[in-house]
Short mmCIF file of C-alpha atoms in Angstrom, two decimals:
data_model
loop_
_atom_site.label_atom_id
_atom_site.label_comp_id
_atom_site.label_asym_id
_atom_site.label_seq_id
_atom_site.Cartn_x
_atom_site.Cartn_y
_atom_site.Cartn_z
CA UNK T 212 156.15 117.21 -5.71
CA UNK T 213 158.05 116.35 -8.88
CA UNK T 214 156.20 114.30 -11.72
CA UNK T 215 158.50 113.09 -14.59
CA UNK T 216 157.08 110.96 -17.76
CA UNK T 217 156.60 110.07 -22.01
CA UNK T 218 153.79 112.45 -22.87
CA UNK T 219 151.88 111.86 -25.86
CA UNK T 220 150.29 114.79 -27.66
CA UNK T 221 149.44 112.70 -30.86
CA UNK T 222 146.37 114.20 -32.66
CA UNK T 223 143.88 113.74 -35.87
CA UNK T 224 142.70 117.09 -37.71
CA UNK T 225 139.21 116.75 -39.74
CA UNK T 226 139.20 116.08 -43.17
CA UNK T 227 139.79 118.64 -45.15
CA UNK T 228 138.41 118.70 -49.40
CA UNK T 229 140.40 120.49 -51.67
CA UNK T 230 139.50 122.06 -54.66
CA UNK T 231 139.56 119.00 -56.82
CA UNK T 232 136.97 117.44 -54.45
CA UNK T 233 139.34 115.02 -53.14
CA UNK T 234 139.36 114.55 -49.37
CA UNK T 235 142.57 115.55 -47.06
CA UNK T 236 143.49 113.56 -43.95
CA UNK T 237 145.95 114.71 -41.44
CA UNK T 238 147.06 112.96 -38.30
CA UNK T 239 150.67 113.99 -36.03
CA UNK T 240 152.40 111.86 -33.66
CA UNK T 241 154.25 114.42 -30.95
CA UNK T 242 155.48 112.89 -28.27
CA UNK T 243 157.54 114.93 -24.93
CA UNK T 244 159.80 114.03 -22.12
CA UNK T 245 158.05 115.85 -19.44
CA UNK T 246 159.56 117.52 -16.35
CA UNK T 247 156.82 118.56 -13.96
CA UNK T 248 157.82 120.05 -10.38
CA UNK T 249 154.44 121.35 -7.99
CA UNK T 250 153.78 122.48 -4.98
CA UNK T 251 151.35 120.83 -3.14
CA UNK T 252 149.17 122.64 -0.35
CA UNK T 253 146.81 120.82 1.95
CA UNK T 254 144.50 123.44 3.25
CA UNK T 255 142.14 120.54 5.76
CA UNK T 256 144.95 119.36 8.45
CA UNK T 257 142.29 116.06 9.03
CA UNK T 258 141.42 115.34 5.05
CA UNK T 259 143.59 113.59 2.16
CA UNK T 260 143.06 116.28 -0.29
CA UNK T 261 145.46 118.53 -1.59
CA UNK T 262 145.84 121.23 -4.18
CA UNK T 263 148.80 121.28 -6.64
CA UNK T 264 150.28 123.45 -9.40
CA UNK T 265 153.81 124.66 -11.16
CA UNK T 266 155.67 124.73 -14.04
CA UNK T 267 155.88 122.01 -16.42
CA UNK T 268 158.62 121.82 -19.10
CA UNK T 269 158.54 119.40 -22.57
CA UNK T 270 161.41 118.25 -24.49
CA UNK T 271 160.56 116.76 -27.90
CA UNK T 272 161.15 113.19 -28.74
CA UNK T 273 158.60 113.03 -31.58
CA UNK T 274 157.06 115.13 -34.03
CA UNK T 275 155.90 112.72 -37.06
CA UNK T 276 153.23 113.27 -39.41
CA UNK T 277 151.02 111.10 -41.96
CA UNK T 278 149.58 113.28 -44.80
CA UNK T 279 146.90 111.23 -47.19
CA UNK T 280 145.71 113.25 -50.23
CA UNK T 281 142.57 111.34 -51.51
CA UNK T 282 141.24 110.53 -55.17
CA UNK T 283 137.49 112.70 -56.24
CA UNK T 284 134.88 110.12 -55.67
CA UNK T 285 133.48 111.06 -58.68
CA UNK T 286 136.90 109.58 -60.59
CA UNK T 287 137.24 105.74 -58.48
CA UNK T 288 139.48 104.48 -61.13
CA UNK T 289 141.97 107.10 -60.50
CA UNK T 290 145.50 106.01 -59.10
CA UNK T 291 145.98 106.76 -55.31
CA UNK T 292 148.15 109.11 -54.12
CA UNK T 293 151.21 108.01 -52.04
CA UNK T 294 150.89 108.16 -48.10
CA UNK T 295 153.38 110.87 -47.23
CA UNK T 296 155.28 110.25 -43.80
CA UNK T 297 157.51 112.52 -42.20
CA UNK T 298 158.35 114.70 -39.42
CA UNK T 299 157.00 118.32 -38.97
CA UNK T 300 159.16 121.47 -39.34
CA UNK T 301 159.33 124.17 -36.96
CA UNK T 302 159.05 122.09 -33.85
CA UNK T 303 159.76 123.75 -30.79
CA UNK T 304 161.95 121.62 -29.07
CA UNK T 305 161.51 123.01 -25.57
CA UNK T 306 158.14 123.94 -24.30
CA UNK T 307 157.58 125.99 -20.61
CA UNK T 308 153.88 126.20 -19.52
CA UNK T 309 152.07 125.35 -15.97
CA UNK T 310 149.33 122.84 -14.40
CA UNK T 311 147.20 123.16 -11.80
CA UNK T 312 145.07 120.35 -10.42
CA UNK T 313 143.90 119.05 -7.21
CA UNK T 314 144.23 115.34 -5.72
CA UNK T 315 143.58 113.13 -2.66
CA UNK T 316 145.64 110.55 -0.50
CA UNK T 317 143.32 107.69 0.23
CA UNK T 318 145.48 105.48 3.34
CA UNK T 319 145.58 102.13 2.00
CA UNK T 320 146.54 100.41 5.52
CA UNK T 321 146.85 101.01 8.70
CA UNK T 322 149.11 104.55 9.74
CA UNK T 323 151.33 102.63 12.54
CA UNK T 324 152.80 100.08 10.03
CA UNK T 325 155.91 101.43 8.55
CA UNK T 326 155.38 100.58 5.52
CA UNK T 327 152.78 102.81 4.12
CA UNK T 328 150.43 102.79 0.54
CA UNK T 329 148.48 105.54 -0.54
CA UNK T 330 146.02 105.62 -3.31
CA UNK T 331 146.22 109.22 -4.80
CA UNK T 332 143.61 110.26 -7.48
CA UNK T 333 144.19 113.52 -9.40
CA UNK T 334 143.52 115.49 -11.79
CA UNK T 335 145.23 118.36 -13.25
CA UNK T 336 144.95 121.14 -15.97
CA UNK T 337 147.47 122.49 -18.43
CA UNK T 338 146.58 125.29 -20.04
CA UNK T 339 147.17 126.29 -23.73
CA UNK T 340 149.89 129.09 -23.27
CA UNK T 341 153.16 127.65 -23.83
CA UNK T 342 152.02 124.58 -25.19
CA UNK T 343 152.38 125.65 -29.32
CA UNK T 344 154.15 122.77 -30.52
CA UNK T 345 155.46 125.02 -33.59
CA UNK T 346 157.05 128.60 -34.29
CA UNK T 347 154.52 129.12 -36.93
CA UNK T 348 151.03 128.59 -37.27
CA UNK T 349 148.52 128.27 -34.59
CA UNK T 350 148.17 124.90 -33.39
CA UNK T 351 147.73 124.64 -29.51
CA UNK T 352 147.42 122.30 -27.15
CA UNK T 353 144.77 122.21 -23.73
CA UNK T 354 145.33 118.99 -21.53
CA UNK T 355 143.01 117.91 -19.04
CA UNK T 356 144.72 114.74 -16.94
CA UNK T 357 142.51 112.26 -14.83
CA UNK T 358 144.76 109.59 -13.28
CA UNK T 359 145.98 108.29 -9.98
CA UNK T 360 149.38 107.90 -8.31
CA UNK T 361 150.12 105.22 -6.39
CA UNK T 362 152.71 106.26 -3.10
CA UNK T 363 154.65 103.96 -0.96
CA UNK T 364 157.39 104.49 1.59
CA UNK T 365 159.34 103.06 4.31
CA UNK T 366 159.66 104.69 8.07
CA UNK T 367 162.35 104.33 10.58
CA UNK T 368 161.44 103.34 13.70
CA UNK T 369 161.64 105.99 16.65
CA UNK T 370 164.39 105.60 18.89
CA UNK T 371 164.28 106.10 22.16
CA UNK T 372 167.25 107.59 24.64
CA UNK T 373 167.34 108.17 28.50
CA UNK T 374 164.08 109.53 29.70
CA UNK T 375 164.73 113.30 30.84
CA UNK T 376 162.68 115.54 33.26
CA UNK T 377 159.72 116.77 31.62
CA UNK T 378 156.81 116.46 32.66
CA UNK T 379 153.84 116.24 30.60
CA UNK T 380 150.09 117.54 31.26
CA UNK T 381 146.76 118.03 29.57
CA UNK T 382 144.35 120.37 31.07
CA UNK T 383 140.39 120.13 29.30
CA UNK T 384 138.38 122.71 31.17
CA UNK T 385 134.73 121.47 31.71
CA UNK T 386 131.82 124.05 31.11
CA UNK T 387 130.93 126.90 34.11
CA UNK T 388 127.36 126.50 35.18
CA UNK T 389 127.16 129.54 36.34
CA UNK T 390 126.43 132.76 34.69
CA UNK T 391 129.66 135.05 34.44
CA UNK T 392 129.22 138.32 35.33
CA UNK T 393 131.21 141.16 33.82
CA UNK T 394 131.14 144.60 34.34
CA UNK T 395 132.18 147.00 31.19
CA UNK T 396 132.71 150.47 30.97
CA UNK T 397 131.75 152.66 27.51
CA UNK T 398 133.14 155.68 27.14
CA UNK T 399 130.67 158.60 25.49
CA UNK T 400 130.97 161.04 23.45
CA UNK T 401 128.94 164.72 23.70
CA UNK T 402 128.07 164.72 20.22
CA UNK T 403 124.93 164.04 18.16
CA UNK T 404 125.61 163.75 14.42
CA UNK T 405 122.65 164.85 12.31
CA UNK T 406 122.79 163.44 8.40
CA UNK T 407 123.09 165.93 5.19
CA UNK T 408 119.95 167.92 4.15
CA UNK T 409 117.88 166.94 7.31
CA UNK T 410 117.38 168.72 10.96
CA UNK T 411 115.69 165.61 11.80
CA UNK T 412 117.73 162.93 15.04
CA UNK T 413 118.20 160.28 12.43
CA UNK T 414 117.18 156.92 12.91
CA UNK T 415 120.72 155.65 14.44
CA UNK T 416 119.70 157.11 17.32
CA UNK T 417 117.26 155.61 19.72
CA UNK T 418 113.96 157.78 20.90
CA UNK T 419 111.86 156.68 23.22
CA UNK T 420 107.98 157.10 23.61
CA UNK T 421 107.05 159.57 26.73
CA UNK T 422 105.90 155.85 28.29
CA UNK T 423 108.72 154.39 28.15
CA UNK T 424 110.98 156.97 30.12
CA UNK T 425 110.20 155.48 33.32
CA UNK T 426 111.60 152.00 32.77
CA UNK T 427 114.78 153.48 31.10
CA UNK T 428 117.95 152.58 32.73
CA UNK T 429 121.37 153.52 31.18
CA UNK T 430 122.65 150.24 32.75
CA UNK T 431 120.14 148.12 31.49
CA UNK T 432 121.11 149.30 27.37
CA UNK T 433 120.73 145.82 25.56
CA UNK T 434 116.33 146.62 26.11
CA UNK T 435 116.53 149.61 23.92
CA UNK T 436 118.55 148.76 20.77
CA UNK T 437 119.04 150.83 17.07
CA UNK T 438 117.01 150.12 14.30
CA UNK T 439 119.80 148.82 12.50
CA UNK T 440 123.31 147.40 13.75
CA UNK T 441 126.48 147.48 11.56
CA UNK T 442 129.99 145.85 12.20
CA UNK T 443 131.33 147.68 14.95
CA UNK T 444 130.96 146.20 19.19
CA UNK T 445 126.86 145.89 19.70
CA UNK T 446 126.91 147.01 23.06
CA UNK T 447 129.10 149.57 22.25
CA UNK T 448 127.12 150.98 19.13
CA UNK T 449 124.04 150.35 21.53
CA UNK T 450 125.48 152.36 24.27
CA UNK T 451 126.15 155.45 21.50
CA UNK T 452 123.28 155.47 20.00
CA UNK T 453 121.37 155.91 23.17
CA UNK T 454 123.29 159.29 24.11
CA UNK T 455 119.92 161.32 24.04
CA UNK T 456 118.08 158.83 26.47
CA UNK T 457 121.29 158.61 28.81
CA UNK T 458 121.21 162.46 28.61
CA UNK T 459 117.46 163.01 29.85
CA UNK T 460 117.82 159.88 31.91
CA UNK T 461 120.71 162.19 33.79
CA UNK T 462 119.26 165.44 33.31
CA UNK T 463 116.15 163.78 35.20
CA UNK T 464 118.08 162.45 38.37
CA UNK T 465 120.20 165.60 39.01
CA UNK T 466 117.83 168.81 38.62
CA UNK T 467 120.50 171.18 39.33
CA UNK T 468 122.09 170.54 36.21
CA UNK T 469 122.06 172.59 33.16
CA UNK T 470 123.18 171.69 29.41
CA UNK T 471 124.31 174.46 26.35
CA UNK T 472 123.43 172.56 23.26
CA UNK T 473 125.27 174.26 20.12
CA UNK T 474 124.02 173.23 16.79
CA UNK T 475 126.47 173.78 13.77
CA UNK T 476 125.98 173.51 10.46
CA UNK T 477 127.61 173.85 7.02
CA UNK T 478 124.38 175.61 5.95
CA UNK T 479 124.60 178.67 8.62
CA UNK T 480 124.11 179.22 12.28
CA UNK T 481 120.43 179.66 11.46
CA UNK T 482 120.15 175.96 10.89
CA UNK T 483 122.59 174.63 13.46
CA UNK T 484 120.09 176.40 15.83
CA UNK T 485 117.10 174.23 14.17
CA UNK T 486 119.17 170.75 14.88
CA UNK T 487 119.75 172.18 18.68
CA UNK T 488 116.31 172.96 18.89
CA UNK T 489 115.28 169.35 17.81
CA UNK T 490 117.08 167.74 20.36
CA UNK T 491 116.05 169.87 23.21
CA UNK T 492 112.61 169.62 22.06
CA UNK T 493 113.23 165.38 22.69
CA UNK T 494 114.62 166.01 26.09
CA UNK T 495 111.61 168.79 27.46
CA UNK T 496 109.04 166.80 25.49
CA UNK T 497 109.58 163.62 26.05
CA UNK T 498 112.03 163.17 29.46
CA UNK T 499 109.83 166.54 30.70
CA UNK T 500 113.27 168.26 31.43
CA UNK T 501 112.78 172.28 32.09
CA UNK T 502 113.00 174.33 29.04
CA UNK T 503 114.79 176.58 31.48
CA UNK T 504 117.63 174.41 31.92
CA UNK T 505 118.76 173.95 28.09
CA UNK T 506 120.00 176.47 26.69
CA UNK T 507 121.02 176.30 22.12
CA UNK T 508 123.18 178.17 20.22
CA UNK T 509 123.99 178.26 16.34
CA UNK T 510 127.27 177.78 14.56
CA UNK T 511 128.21 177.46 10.86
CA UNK T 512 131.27 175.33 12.09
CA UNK T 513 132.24 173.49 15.85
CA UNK T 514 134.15 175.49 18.08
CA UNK T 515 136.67 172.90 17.63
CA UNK T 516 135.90 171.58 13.87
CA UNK T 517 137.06 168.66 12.29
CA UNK T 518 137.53 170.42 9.01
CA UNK T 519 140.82 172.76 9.40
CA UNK T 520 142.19 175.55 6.72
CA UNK T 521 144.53 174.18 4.23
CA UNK T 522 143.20 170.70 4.67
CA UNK T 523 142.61 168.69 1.40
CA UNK T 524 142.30 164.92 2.39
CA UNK T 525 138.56 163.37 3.74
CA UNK T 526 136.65 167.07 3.26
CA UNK T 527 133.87 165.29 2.90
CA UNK T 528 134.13 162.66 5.88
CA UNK T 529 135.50 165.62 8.16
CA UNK T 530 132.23 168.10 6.95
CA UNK T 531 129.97 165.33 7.80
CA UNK T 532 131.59 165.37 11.41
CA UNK T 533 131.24 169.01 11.69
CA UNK T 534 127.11 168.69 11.12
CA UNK T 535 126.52 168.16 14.90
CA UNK T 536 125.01 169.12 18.08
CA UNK T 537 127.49 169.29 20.86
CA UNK T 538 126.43 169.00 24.34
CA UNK T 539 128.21 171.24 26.80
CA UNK T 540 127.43 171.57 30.39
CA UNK T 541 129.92 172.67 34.07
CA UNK T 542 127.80 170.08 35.74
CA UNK T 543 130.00 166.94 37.43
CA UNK T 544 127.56 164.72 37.35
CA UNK T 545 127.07 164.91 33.39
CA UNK T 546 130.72 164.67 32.47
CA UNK T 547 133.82 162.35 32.79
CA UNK T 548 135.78 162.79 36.00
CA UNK T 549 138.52 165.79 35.89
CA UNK T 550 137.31 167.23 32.56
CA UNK T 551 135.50 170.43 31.78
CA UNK T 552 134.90 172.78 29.05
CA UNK T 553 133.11 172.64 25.97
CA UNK T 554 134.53 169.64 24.26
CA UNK T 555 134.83 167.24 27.49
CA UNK T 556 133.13 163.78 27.04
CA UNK T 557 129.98 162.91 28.92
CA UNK T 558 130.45 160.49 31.95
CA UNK T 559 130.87 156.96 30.55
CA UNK T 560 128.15 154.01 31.05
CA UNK T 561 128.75 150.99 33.40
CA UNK T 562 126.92 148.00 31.94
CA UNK T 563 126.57 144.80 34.38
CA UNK T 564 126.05 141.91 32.04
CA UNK T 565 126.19 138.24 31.66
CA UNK T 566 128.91 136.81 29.30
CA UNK T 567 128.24 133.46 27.36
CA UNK T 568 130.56 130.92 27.30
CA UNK T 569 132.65 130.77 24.30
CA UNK T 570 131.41 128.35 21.25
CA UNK T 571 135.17 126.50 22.10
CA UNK T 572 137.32 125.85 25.13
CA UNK T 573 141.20 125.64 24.89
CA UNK T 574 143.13 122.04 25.62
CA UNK T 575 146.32 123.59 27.68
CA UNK T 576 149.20 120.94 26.89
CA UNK T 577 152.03 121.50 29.37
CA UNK T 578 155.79 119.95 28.72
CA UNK T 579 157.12 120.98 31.19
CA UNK T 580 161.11 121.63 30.83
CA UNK T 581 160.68 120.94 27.46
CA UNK T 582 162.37 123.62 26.20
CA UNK T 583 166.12 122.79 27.86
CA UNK T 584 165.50 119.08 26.91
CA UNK T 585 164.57 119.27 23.57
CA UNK T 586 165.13 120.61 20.49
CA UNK T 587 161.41 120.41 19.63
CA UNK T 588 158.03 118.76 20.26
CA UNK T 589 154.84 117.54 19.06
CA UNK T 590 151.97 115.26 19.91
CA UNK T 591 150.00 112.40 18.32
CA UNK T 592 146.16 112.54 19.52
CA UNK T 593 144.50 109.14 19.10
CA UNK T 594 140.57 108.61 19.53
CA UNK T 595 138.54 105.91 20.55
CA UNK T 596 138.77 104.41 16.94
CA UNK T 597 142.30 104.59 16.25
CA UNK T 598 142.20 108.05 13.90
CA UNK T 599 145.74 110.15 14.57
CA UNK T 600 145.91 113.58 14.93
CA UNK T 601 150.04 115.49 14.18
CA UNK T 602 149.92 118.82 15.93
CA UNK T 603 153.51 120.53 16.29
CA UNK T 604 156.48 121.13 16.29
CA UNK T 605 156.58 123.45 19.48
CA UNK T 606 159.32 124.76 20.88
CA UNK T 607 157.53 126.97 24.27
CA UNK T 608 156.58 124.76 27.15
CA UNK T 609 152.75 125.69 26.73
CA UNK T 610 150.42 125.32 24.28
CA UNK T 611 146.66 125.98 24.17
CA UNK T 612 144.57 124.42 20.89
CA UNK T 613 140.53 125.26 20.34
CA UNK T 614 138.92 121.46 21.65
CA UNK T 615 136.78 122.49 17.95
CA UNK T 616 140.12 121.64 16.49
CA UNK T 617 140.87 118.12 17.96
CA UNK T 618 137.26 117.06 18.47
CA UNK T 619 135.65 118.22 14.99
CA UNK T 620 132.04 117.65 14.88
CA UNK T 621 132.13 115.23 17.94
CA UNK T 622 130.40 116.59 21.04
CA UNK T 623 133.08 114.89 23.13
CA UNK T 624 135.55 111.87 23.10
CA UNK T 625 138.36 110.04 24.96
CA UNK T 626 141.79 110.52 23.95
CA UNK T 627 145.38 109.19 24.28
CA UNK T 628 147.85 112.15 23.82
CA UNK T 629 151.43 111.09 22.66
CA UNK T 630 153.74 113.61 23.46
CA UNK T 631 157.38 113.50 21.11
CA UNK T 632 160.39 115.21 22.41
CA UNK T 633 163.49 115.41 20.02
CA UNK T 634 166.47 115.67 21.81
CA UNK T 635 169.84 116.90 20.36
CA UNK T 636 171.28 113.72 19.25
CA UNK T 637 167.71 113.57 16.88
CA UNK T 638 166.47 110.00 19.30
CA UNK T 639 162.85 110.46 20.56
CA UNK T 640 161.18 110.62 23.81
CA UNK T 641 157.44 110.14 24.63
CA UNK T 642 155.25 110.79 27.20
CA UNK T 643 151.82 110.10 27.46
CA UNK T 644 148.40 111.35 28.93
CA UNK T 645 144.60 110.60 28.85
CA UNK T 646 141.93 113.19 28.34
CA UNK T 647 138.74 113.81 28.00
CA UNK T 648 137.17 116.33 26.20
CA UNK T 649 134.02 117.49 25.12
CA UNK T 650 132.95 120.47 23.26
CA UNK T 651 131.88 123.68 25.13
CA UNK T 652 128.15 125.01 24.46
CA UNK T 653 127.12 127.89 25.55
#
């Protein structure tokens, strides 16, 4: 945008008395050429309103003053001073400072006439750096600017050339009934992470009451969820923080299998002992798995530690990944497929669930060819009551938009889409399709 006008920054100072109790009145008349380029950025693609701000630059035109030095009351027959009139020194005669403001276009007819009229209320702030009118002193100058633009134009009408080849689509999926199944796969890891200055499973970690064992089921995760949930995949954090349960659930089905758990902690192997204990004390207590079969062992650090010599980066991150409980075991049916030893990950869990449908579907428009005819397209969606839609350019023969983005806060609708192909020469071709859409709910 590029606003150019006569400024006025005329001004009255209060009255001042001076020592001879006479009164002092002060008034300037500064006037500017004004040079004021902006960009403009409309953040809603749908709404009128815009946000603006640049550089603005003054030249002087004007810098007058009227100085009046009154007579003491006191005195009334005294003879009046003379009105002094002149022009201030000093003056700056180039100022560089900024404005930012906001505005909106308000359509005064109809958008397929070609000539167009918008109404276009602002208003804008300038702020007082760069606006001291003089060299000396410290006279400045904050502007706050309510007004309104009005914008006219003139459009060309679209010309049309020799239809080509392309073929134009519009695919609106409707809602699935059904339930969509989907099978996902977590992988798990064969640690248990135990927080600073406790031997205590923390409260991450899911533990079941002795009752509850027998309707377990490591497929079935989303019954038994963490106290508390942060950021990361729920099912995923779910599926983690159920590692104990999935481990006597296991344990319970395959009674040949055994398990080395192998405590370490920063504190000495005493204590990583303590944490092993804990957790085999869940699984014999609570899963009634054979004390027989889990063996524990103490460590001051992992037998492969996070923490390495030398390092100097995250100590404290890496320490808190050392204070653990790793479970180790030669049985197949605990661990991931072609892995063994002491650090290989426990077999991942399967989980069979039901997906929602997504809150929005994707309108597929299809031009088919479009790419060797034209230079470029885009599309005019009209509704039922006339309102126009711009999406595009596009220069790919396929584009998918969210049906939220076209339809708003409608739960469906009826549109005409205008497809508009620029050839080489710059001449226009349309096509045209009729869909209807309606917003997808779960």
């Amino acid at each position: 945008m590029l606003q150019t006008g006569y400024d006025s920054r005329r001004g009255t100072f209060e009255q001042q008395i001076t020592p001879c109790d006479c009164p002092v009145d002060l008034s300037t008349k500064l006037s500017y050429i004004t040079v004021e380029p902006s960009l403009r950025f409309a953040p809603f693609k749908t709404s009128g309103f815009y946000l603006m701000g640049g550089p603005r630059l003054a030249f002087n035109v004007k810098k007058e003053f009227r100085y009046e030095l009154g007579i003491n009351p006191a005195y009334p027959d005294q003879e009046k001073n003379p009105v002094v009139n002149g022009n201030l020194s000093d003056v700056k005669q180039t100022l560089l400072s900024m404005q930012v403001g906001a505005g909106y276009d308000i359509p005064l007819n109809s958008q397929d006439n070609r000539n167009q009229f918008i109404l276009s209320p602002f208003v804008t702030y300038q702020p007082y750096f760069g606006q001291s009118p003089r060299s000396i002193e410290t006279m400045t100058v904050n502007t706050l600017r309510v007004g309104a633009a009005l914008k006219f134009g003139r459009g060309k009408p679209n010309t049309t050339a020799a239809t080509s080849d392309v073929q134009f689509s519009v695919n609106s999926p409707t809602n699935i009934a059904a339930d969509r199944r989907v099978r996902e796969t977590f992988p798990l890891r064969n640690y248990v992470f135990f927080n600073q200055g406790s031997t205590a499973i923390p409260d991450r970690y899911v533990l079941l009451e002795k009752s509850q064992v027998k309707d377990f089921k490591e497929d079935q995760l989303e019954v038994f969820t963490p106290k508390s949930l942060s950021g990361r995949s729920e099912r995923e954090m779910t599926v983690y923080y159920n590692v104990l349960n999935i481990l006597g659930d296991r344990l319970g089905k395959n009674p040949s299998a055994s398990i080395t758990l192998v405590g370490s902690s920063e504190n000495g192997p005493q204590e990583g002992k303590v944490m092993a204990e804990t957790v085999k004390s869940y699984l014999v207590n609570i899963f009634g798995i054979e004390a027989s079969r889990i063996s524990i062992e103490g460590r001051s650090k992992p037998k492969l530690p996070s923490e390495q010599p030398g390092g100097t980066k995250e100590l404290e991150l890496l320490r808190e990944g050392d204070r653990r409980v790793s479970i180790e075991s030669n049985s197949p049916a605990l661990l991931m497929e072609f892995q063994s030893g002491p650090e290989a990950a426990l077999k991942p869990v399967e989980i069979k669930a039901i997906q929602e449908a997504p809150l929005d579907s994707y309108v597929t428009f299809t031009a088919v060819g479009s790419d060797k005819a034209y230079t470029s397209w885009s599309m005019e969606i009209t509704d039922d009551k006339g309102t126009i839609q711009n999406f595009g350019p596009y220069m790919q023969d396929s584009v998918s938009i969210p049906g939220k983005s076209i339809l708003g806060e409608r739960p469906k609708g009826t549109y005409l889409v205008t497809m508009l192909g620029t050839k080489a020469d710059g001449s226009i071709e349309k096509r045209e399709a009729t869909v209807n859409m309606a917003l997808w709910t779960p």
